[in-house]
Amino acid sequence: MTKDEIMHLVNRSLFATIGYTDEVGRQNVRRVFCVWHKGLGRHLISTNTSSAHVQSLLKNGNACLYFCDDSAFEGLCLFGKFVTHFEREYRELLWNEGDEKYYPKGVEDDDYCILEFIAEGGRFYRYDGKGNLSASEIETYDKGRNFENGYNSI
């Protein structure tokens, strides 16, 4: 797969799966809506600060993020770290009309945060093969990009 084909997979996935370790060492996964991307290396997810996965990621940000298209037999597993953002600029970027039903205090709601996944590498597969993505390949591909709503680009 070319990096553009991998990016197309990420953009059309709509959801991603977070793999992480909780406070007692158990492996966990969470499926999240994930359409904001800065190339292949950075991904934004809005979520509840009080959720178990955010509480675990605040203590240990090491995780993986998995995108897939089951019908095309394509997948991408990125490994890296999560950073939790409470800054207004991140909150506003991902805010949608109707979000106030989940966050009644709006973008300043204490239970509203943005997770940013920063990839350090990855592995992809498709029916015709598999391969690795290094940190330098991701950095080169992402150079000059801004965060974009990938769902709007497909």
PDB file of N, CA and C in Angstrom, residues 13-93:
ATOM      1  N   SER A  13     -12.344   5.293   7.426  1.00  0.00           N
ATOM      2  CA  SER A  13     -12.647   4.388   8.539  1.00  0.00           C
ATOM      3  C   SER A  13     -13.717   4.924   9.487  1.00  0.00           C
ATOM      4  N   LEU A  14     -13.768   6.221   9.716  1.00  0.00           N
ATOM      5  CA  LEU A  14     -14.685   6.887  10.645  1.00  0.00           C
ATOM      6  C   LEU A  14     -14.419   6.531  12.112  1.00  0.00           C
ATOM      7  N   PHE A  15     -14.158   5.273  12.388  1.00  0.00           N
ATOM      8  CA  PHE A  15     -13.888   4.834  13.751  1.00  0.00           C
ATOM      9  C   PHE A  15     -12.494   4.227  13.823  1.00  0.00           C
ATOM     10  N   ALA A  16     -11.938   4.278  15.015  1.00  0.00           N
ATOM     11  CA  ALA A  16     -10.657   3.629  15.279  1.00  0.00           C
ATOM     12  C   ALA A  16     -10.787   2.883  16.603  1.00  0.00           C
ATOM     13  N   THR A  17      -9.897   1.958  16.832  1.00  0.00           N
ATOM     14  CA  THR A  17      -9.865   1.219  18.081  1.00  0.00           C
ATOM     15  C   THR A  17      -8.591   1.586  18.818  1.00  0.00           C
ATOM     16  N   ILE A  18      -8.754   2.007  20.073  1.00  0.00           N
ATOM     17  CA  ILE A  18      -7.615   2.324  20.938  1.00  0.00           C
ATOM     18  C   ILE A  18      -7.270   1.071  21.725  1.00  0.00           C
ATOM     19  N   GLY A  19      -6.010   0.700  21.726  1.00  0.00           N
ATOM     20  CA  GLY A  19      -5.518  -0.369  22.579  1.00  0.00           C
ATOM     21  C   GLY A  19      -4.627   0.247  23.648  1.00  0.00           C
ATOM     22  N   TYR A  20      -4.876  -0.061  24.911  1.00  0.00           N
ATOM     23  CA  TYR A  20      -4.110   0.539  26.003  1.00  0.00           C
ATOM     24  C   TYR A  20      -4.094  -0.396  27.202  1.00  0.00           C
ATOM     25  N   THR A  21      -3.276  -0.060  28.181  1.00  0.00           N
ATOM     26  CA  THR A  21      -3.180  -0.820  29.425  1.00  0.00           C
ATOM     27  C   THR A  21      -3.762   0.018  30.547  1.00  0.00           C
ATOM     28  N   ASP A  22      -4.671  -0.567  31.333  1.00  0.00           N
ATOM     29  CA  ASP A  22      -5.280   0.201  32.426  1.00  0.00           C
ATOM     30  C   ASP A  22      -4.373   0.212  33.657  1.00  0.00           C
ATOM     31  N   GLU A  23      -4.860   0.835  34.731  1.00  0.00           N
ATOM     32  CA  GLU A  23      -4.053   1.056  35.936  1.00  0.00           C
ATOM     33  C   GLU A  23      -3.615  -0.230  36.640  1.00  0.00           C
ATOM     34  N   VAL A  24      -4.333  -1.331  36.401  1.00  0.00           N
ATOM     35  CA  VAL A  24      -3.956  -2.590  37.057  1.00  0.00           C
ATOM     36  C   VAL A  24      -3.281  -3.562  36.093  1.00  0.00           C
ATOM     37  N   GLY A  25      -2.901  -3.059  34.925  1.00  0.00           N
ATOM     38  CA  GLY A  25      -2.139  -3.864  33.984  1.00  0.00           C
ATOM     39  C   GLY A  25      -2.951  -4.678  32.995  1.00  0.00           C
ATOM     40  N   ARG A  26      -4.268  -4.504  32.971  1.00  0.00           N
ATOM     41  CA  ARG A  26      -5.106  -5.234  32.028  1.00  0.00           C
ATOM     42  C   ARG A  26      -5.088  -4.548  30.668  1.00  0.00           C
ATOM     43  N   GLN A  27      -5.091  -5.365  29.625  1.00  0.00           N
ATOM     44  CA  GLN A  27      -5.186  -4.834  28.262  1.00  0.00           C
ATOM     45  C   GLN A  27      -6.632  -4.494  27.963  1.00  0.00           C
ATOM     46  N   ASN A  28      -6.861  -3.340  27.339  1.00  0.00           N
ATOM     47  CA  ASN A  28      -8.204  -2.875  27.020  1.00  0.00           C
ATOM     48  C   ASN A  28      -8.251  -2.343  25.599  1.00  0.00           C
ATOM     49  N   VAL A  29      -9.444  -2.345  25.025  1.00  0.00           N
ATOM     50  CA  VAL A  29      -9.676  -1.689  23.739  1.00  0.00           C
ATOM     51  C   VAL A  29     -10.942  -0.844  23.854  1.00  0.00           C
ATOM     52  N   ARG A  30     -10.969   0.265  23.133  1.00  0.00           N
ATOM     53  CA  ARG A  30     -12.148   1.122  23.031  1.00  0.00           C
ATOM     54  C   ARG A  30     -12.296   1.541  21.585  1.00  0.00           C
ATOM     55  N   ARG A  31     -13.500   1.479  21.104  1.00  0.00           N
ATOM     56  CA  ARG A  31     -13.813   1.932  19.740  1.00  0.00           C
ATOM     57  C   ARG A  31     -14.267   3.375  19.840  1.00  0.00           C
ATOM     58  N   VAL A  32     -13.661   4.257  19.034  1.00  0.00           N
ATOM     59  CA  VAL A  32     -13.945   5.686  19.112  1.00  0.00           C
ATOM     60  C   VAL A  32     -14.156   6.271  17.718  1.00  0.00           C
ATOM     61  N   PHE A  33     -14.963   7.317  17.659  1.00  0.00           N
ATOM     62  CA  PHE A  33     -15.161   8.080  16.435  1.00  0.00           C
ATOM     63  C   PHE A  33     -13.892   8.898  16.222  1.00  0.00           C
ATOM     64  N   CYS A  34     -13.256   8.753  15.057  1.00  0.00           N
ATOM     65  CA  CYS A  34     -11.956   9.391  14.833  1.00  0.00           C
ATOM     66  C   CYS A  34     -11.850   9.842  13.382  1.00  0.00           C
ATOM     67  N   VAL A  35     -12.161  11.105  13.132  1.00  0.00           N
ATOM     68  CA  VAL A  35     -12.111  11.613  11.761  1.00  0.00           C
ATOM     69  C   VAL A  35     -11.146  12.791  11.588  1.00  0.00           C
ATOM     70  N   TRP A  36     -10.565  13.300  12.669  1.00  0.00           N
ATOM     71  CA  TRP A  36      -9.620  14.416  12.576  1.00  0.00           C
ATOM     72  C   TRP A  36      -8.192  13.890  12.558  1.00  0.00           C
ATOM     73  N   HIS A  37      -7.481  14.213  11.474  1.00  0.00           N
ATOM     74  CA  HIS A  37      -6.135  13.677  11.273  1.00  0.00           C
ATOM     75  C   HIS A  37      -5.192  14.764  10.767  1.00  0.00           C
ATOM     76  N   LYS A  38      -3.947  14.643  11.145  1.00  0.00           N
ATOM     77  CA  LYS A  38      -2.868  15.461  10.597  1.00  0.00           C
ATOM     78  C   LYS A  38      -1.925  14.473   9.926  1.00  0.00           C
ATOM     79  N   GLY A  39      -2.313  14.079   8.712  1.00  0.00           N
ATOM     80  CA  GLY A  39      -1.580  13.030   8.021  1.00  0.00           C
ATOM     81  C   GLY A  39      -1.764  11.701   8.731  1.00  0.00           C
ATOM     82  N   LEU A  40      -0.726  10.878   8.656  1.00  0.00           N
ATOM     83  CA  LEU A  40      -0.774   9.554   9.283  1.00  0.00           C
ATOM     84  C   LEU A  40      -0.346   9.566  10.741  1.00  0.00           C
ATOM     85  N   GLY A  41       0.322  10.632  11.173  1.00  0.00           N
ATOM     86  CA  GLY A  41       0.974  10.612  12.470  1.00  0.00           C
ATOM     87  C   GLY A  41       0.235  11.184  13.647  1.00  0.00           C
ATOM     88  N   ARG A  42      -0.815  11.969  13.400  1.00  0.00           N
ATOM     89  CA  ARG A  42      -1.530  12.594  14.525  1.00  0.00           C
ATOM     90  C   ARG A  42      -3.032  12.497  14.291  1.00  0.00           C
ATOM     91  N   HIS A  43      -3.737  12.115  15.355  1.00  0.00           N
ATOM     92  CA  HIS A  43      -5.176  11.876  15.258  1.00  0.00           C
ATOM     93  C   HIS A  43      -5.853  12.419  16.510  1.00  0.00           C
ATOM     94  N   LEU A  44      -7.000  13.098  16.333  1.00  0.00           N
ATOM     95  CA  LEU A  44      -7.725  13.706  17.444  1.00  0.00           C
ATOM     96  C   LEU A  44      -9.047  12.993  17.683  1.00  0.00           C
ATOM     97  N   ILE A  45      -9.394  12.838  18.967  1.00  0.00           N
ATOM     98  CA  ILE A  45     -10.613  12.159  19.381  1.00  0.00           C
ATOM     99  C   ILE A  45     -11.231  12.962  20.520  1.00  0.00           C
ATOM    100  N   SER A  46     -12.504  13.323  20.400  1.00  0.00           N
ATOM    101  CA  SER A  46     -13.188  13.985  21.521  1.00  0.00           C
ATOM    102  C   SER A  46     -13.843  12.904  22.383  1.00  0.00           C
ATOM    103  N   THR A  47     -13.797  13.127  23.695  1.00  0.00           N
ATOM    104  CA  THR A  47     -14.319  12.105  24.604  1.00  0.00           C
ATOM    105  C   THR A  47     -14.556  12.692  25.991  1.00  0.00           C
ATOM    106  N   ASN A  48     -15.068  11.865  26.879  1.00  0.00           N
ATOM    107  CA  ASN A  48     -15.344  12.284  28.252  1.00  0.00           C
ATOM    108  C   ASN A  48     -14.092  12.152  29.115  1.00  0.00           C
ATOM    109  N   THR A  49     -13.743  13.220  29.804  1.00  0.00           N
ATOM    110  CA  THR A  49     -12.603  13.207  30.720  1.00  0.00           C
ATOM    111  C   THR A  49     -12.762  12.112  31.769  1.00  0.00           C
ATOM    112  N   SER A  50     -13.990  11.881  32.215  1.00  0.00           N
ATOM    113  CA  SER A  50     -14.246  10.913  33.284  1.00  0.00           C
ATOM    114  C   SER A  50     -14.217   9.458  32.822  1.00  0.00           C
ATOM    115  N   SER A  51     -14.103   9.218  31.518  1.00  0.00           N
ATOM    116  CA  SER A  51     -14.140   7.834  31.027  1.00  0.00           C
ATOM    117  C   SER A  51     -12.908   7.052  31.486  1.00  0.00           C
ATOM    118  N   ALA A  52     -13.089   5.760  31.618  1.00  0.00           N
ATOM    119  CA  ALA A  52     -12.013   4.898  32.113  1.00  0.00           C
ATOM    120  C   ALA A  52     -10.789   4.952  31.210  1.00  0.00           C
ATOM    121  N   HIS A  53     -10.979   4.982  29.893  1.00  0.00           N
ATOM    122  CA  HIS A  53      -9.808   4.990  29.009  1.00  0.00           C
ATOM    123  C   HIS A  53      -9.024   6.289  29.144  1.00  0.00           C
ATOM    124  N   VAL A  54      -9.697   7.427  29.310  1.00  0.00           N
ATOM    125  CA  VAL A  54      -8.967   8.694  29.496  1.00  0.00           C
ATOM    126  C   VAL A  54      -8.198   8.654  30.814  1.00  0.00           C
ATOM    127  N   GLN A  55      -8.825   8.167  31.870  1.00  0.00           N
ATOM    128  CA  GLN A  55      -8.134   8.104  33.160  1.00  0.00           C
ATOM    129  C   GLN A  55      -6.892   7.218  33.079  1.00  0.00           C
ATOM    130  N   SER A  56      -6.989   6.118  32.365  1.00  0.00           N
ATOM    131  CA  SER A  56      -5.820   5.246  32.178  1.00  0.00           C
ATOM    132  C   SER A  56      -4.762   5.927  31.326  1.00  0.00           C
ATOM    133  N   LEU A  57      -5.176   6.585  30.242  1.00  0.00           N
ATOM    134  CA  LEU A  57      -4.214   7.230  29.338  1.00  0.00           C
ATOM    135  C   LEU A  57      -3.539   8.433  29.971  1.00  0.00           C
ATOM    136  N   LEU A  58      -4.192   9.085  30.928  1.00  0.00           N
ATOM    137  CA  LEU A  58      -3.541  10.177  31.654  1.00  0.00           C
ATOM    138  C   LEU A  58      -2.360   9.659  32.476  1.00  0.00           C
ATOM    139  N   LYS A  59      -2.463   8.419  32.945  1.00  0.00           N
ATOM    140  CA  LYS A  59      -1.400   7.824  33.760  1.00  0.00           C
ATOM    141  C   LYS A  59      -0.333   7.142  32.912  1.00  0.00           C
ATOM    142  N   ASN A  60      -0.762   6.571  31.782  1.00  0.00           N
ATOM    143  CA  ASN A  60       0.173   5.876  30.894  1.00  0.00           C
ATOM    144  C   ASN A  60      -0.341   6.074  29.467  1.00  0.00           C
ATOM    145  N   GLY A  61       0.275   6.989  28.743  1.00  0.00           N
ATOM    146  CA  GLY A  61      -0.180   7.342  27.403  1.00  0.00           C
ATOM    147  C   GLY A  61       0.222   6.368  26.315  1.00  0.00           C
ATOM    148  N   ASN A  62       1.041   5.362  26.640  1.00  0.00           N
ATOM    149  CA  ASN A  62       1.449   4.389  25.624  1.00  0.00           C
ATOM    150  C   ASN A  62       0.236   3.607  25.141  1.00  0.00           C
ATOM    151  N   ALA A  63       0.068   3.553  23.822  1.00  0.00           N
ATOM    152  CA  ALA A  63      -1.124   2.907  23.284  1.00  0.00           C
ATOM    153  C   ALA A  63      -0.936   2.612  21.802  1.00  0.00           C
ATOM    154  N   CYS A  64      -1.941   2.026  21.206  1.00  0.00           N
ATOM    155  CA  CYS A  64      -1.980   1.847  19.757  1.00  0.00           C
ATOM    156  C   CYS A  64      -3.336   2.310  19.258  1.00  0.00           C
ATOM    157  N   LEU A  65      -3.385   2.625  17.974  1.00  0.00           N
ATOM    158  CA  LEU A  65      -4.606   3.079  17.332  1.00  0.00           C
ATOM    159  C   LEU A  65      -4.752   2.283  16.047  1.00  0.00           C
ATOM    160  N   TYR A  66      -5.895   1.624  15.878  1.00  0.00           N
ATOM    161  CA  TYR A  66      -6.102   0.700  14.773  1.00  0.00           C
ATOM    162  C   TYR A  66      -7.256   1.171  13.896  1.00  0.00           C
ATOM    163  N   PHE A  67      -6.990   1.315  12.600  1.00  0.00           N
ATOM    164  CA  PHE A  67      -7.992   1.659  11.596  1.00  0.00           C
ATOM    165  C   PHE A  67      -8.161   0.460  10.672  1.00  0.00           C
ATOM    166  N   CYS A  68      -9.397   0.215  10.214  1.00  0.00           N
ATOM    167  CA  CYS A  68      -9.587  -0.901   9.295  1.00  0.00           C
ATOM    168  C   CYS A  68     -10.789  -0.692   8.391  1.00  0.00           C
ATOM    169  N   ASP A  69     -10.756  -1.416   7.293  1.00  0.00           N
ATOM    170  CA  ASP A  69     -11.900  -1.538   6.389  1.00  0.00           C
ATOM    171  C   ASP A  69     -12.059  -3.031   6.161  1.00  0.00           C
ATOM    172  N   ASP A  70     -12.993  -3.626   6.883  1.00  0.00           N
ATOM    173  CA  ASP A  70     -13.182  -5.074   6.823  1.00  0.00           C
ATOM    174  C   ASP A  70     -13.566  -5.545   5.426  1.00  0.00           C
ATOM    175  N   SER A  71     -14.382  -4.751   4.719  1.00  0.00           N
ATOM    176  CA  SER A  71     -14.843  -5.173   3.401  1.00  0.00           C
ATOM    177  C   SER A  71     -13.714  -5.188   2.368  1.00  0.00           C
ATOM    178  N   ALA A  72     -12.707  -4.336   2.549  1.00  0.00           N
ATOM    179  CA  ALA A  72     -11.572  -4.297   1.624  1.00  0.00           C
ATOM    180  C   ALA A  72     -10.380  -5.094   2.151  1.00  0.00           C
ATOM    181  N   PHE A  73     -10.510  -5.667   3.351  1.00  0.00           N
ATOM    182  CA  PHE A  73      -9.434  -6.400   4.009  1.00  0.00           C
ATOM    183  C   PHE A  73      -8.159  -5.554   4.081  1.00  0.00           C
ATOM    184  N   GLU A  74      -8.325  -4.341   4.692  1.00  0.00           N
ATOM    185  CA  GLU A  74      -7.204  -3.429   4.898  1.00  0.00           C
ATOM    186  C   GLU A  74      -7.167  -3.018   6.361  1.00  0.00           C
ATOM    187  N   GLY A  75      -5.972  -2.862   6.889  1.00  0.00           N
ATOM    188  CA  GLY A  75      -5.837  -2.428   8.269  1.00  0.00           C
ATOM    189  C   GLY A  75      -4.537  -1.691   8.491  1.00  0.00           C
ATOM    190  N   LEU A  76      -4.548  -0.841   9.513  1.00  0.00           N
ATOM    191  CA  LEU A  76      -3.369  -0.080   9.923  1.00  0.00           C
ATOM    192  C   LEU A  76      -3.345  -0.028  11.436  1.00  0.00           C
ATOM    193  N   CYS A  77      -2.258  -0.486  12.024  1.00  0.00           N
ATOM    194  CA  CYS A  77      -2.058  -0.374  13.462  1.00  0.00           C
ATOM    195  C   CYS A  77      -0.894   0.575  13.700  1.00  0.00           C
ATOM    196  N   LEU A  78      -1.203   1.703  14.334  1.00  0.00           N
ATOM    197  CA  LEU A  78      -0.168   2.674  14.694  1.00  0.00           C
ATOM    198  C   LEU A  78       0.138   2.508  16.168  1.00  0.00           C
ATOM    199  N   PHE A  79       1.406   2.611  16.534  1.00  0.00           N
ATOM    200  CA  PHE A  79       1.751   2.585  17.954  1.00  0.00           C
ATOM    201  C   PHE A  79       2.401   3.911  18.310  1.00  0.00           C
ATOM    202  N   GLY A  80       2.156   4.345  19.537  1.00  0.00           N
ATOM    203  CA  GLY A  80       2.675   5.640  19.963  1.00  0.00           C
ATOM    204  C   GLY A  80       2.141   6.031  21.322  1.00  0.00           C
ATOM    205  N   LYS A  81       1.797   7.322  21.452  1.00  0.00           N
ATOM    206  CA  LYS A  81       1.369   7.869  22.734  1.00  0.00           C
ATOM    207  C   LYS A  81       0.161   8.774  22.558  1.00  0.00           C
ATOM    208  N   PHE A  82      -0.648   8.822  23.619  1.00  0.00           N
ATOM    209  CA  PHE A  82      -1.760   9.758  23.687  1.00  0.00           C
ATOM    210  C   PHE A  82      -1.397  10.921  24.592  1.00  0.00           C
ATOM    211  N   VAL A  83      -1.804  12.106  24.175  1.00  0.00           N
ATOM    212  CA  VAL A  83      -1.711  13.319  24.986  1.00  0.00           C
ATOM    213  C   VAL A  83      -3.148  13.808  25.155  1.00  0.00           C
ATOM    214  N   THR A  84      -3.507  14.227  26.361  1.00  0.00           N
ATOM    215  CA  THR A  84      -4.852  14.723  26.617  1.00  0.00           C
ATOM    216  C   THR A  84      -4.834  16.245  26.619  1.00  0.00           C
ATOM    217  N   HIS A  85      -5.727  16.843  25.804  1.00  0.00           N
ATOM    218  CA  HIS A  85      -5.800  18.300  25.690  1.00  0.00           C
ATOM    219  C   HIS A  85      -7.084  18.825  26.319  1.00  0.00           C
ATOM    220  N   PHE A  86      -6.926  19.914  27.065  1.00  0.00           N
ATOM    221  CA  PHE A  86      -8.059  20.625  27.643  1.00  0.00           C
ATOM    222  C   PHE A  86      -8.138  22.054  27.104  1.00  0.00           C
ATOM    223  N   GLU A  87      -7.203  22.415  26.215  1.00  0.00           N
ATOM    224  CA  GLU A  87      -7.161  23.768  25.666  1.00  0.00           C
ATOM    225  C   GLU A  87      -8.383  24.027  24.783  1.00  0.00           C
ATOM    226  N   ARG A  88      -8.880  25.237  24.870  1.00  0.00           N
ATOM    227  CA  ARG A  88     -10.082  25.629  24.132  1.00  0.00           C
ATOM    228  C   ARG A  88      -9.919  25.423  22.626  1.00  0.00           C
ATOM    229  N   GLU A  89      -8.744  25.701  22.074  1.00  0.00           N
ATOM    230  CA  GLU A  89      -8.550  25.582  20.625  1.00  0.00           C
ATOM    231  C   GLU A  89      -8.812  24.153  20.138  1.00  0.00           C
ATOM    232  N   TYR A  90      -8.404  23.152  20.899  1.00  0.00           N
ATOM    233  CA  TYR A  90      -8.669  21.760  20.536  1.00  0.00           C
ATOM    234  C   TYR A  90     -10.154  21.437  20.703  1.00  0.00           C
ATOM    235  N   ARG A  91     -10.717  21.867  21.808  1.00  0.00           N
ATOM    236  CA  ARG A  91     -12.132  21.597  22.076  1.00  0.00           C
ATOM    237  C   ARG A  91     -13.023  22.203  20.995  1.00  0.00           C
ATOM    238  N   GLU A  92     -12.726  23.434  20.604  1.00  0.00           N
ATOM    239  CA  GLU A  92     -13.536  24.104  19.575  1.00  0.00           C
ATOM    240  C   GLU A  92     -13.393  23.421  18.216  1.00  0.00           C
ATOM    241  N   LEU A  93     -12.198  22.952  17.908  1.00  0.00           N
ATOM    242  CA  LEU A  93     -11.954  22.312  16.624  1.00  0.00           C
ATOM    243  C   LEU A  93     -12.865  21.100  16.425  1.00  0.00           C
TER     244      LEU A  93
END
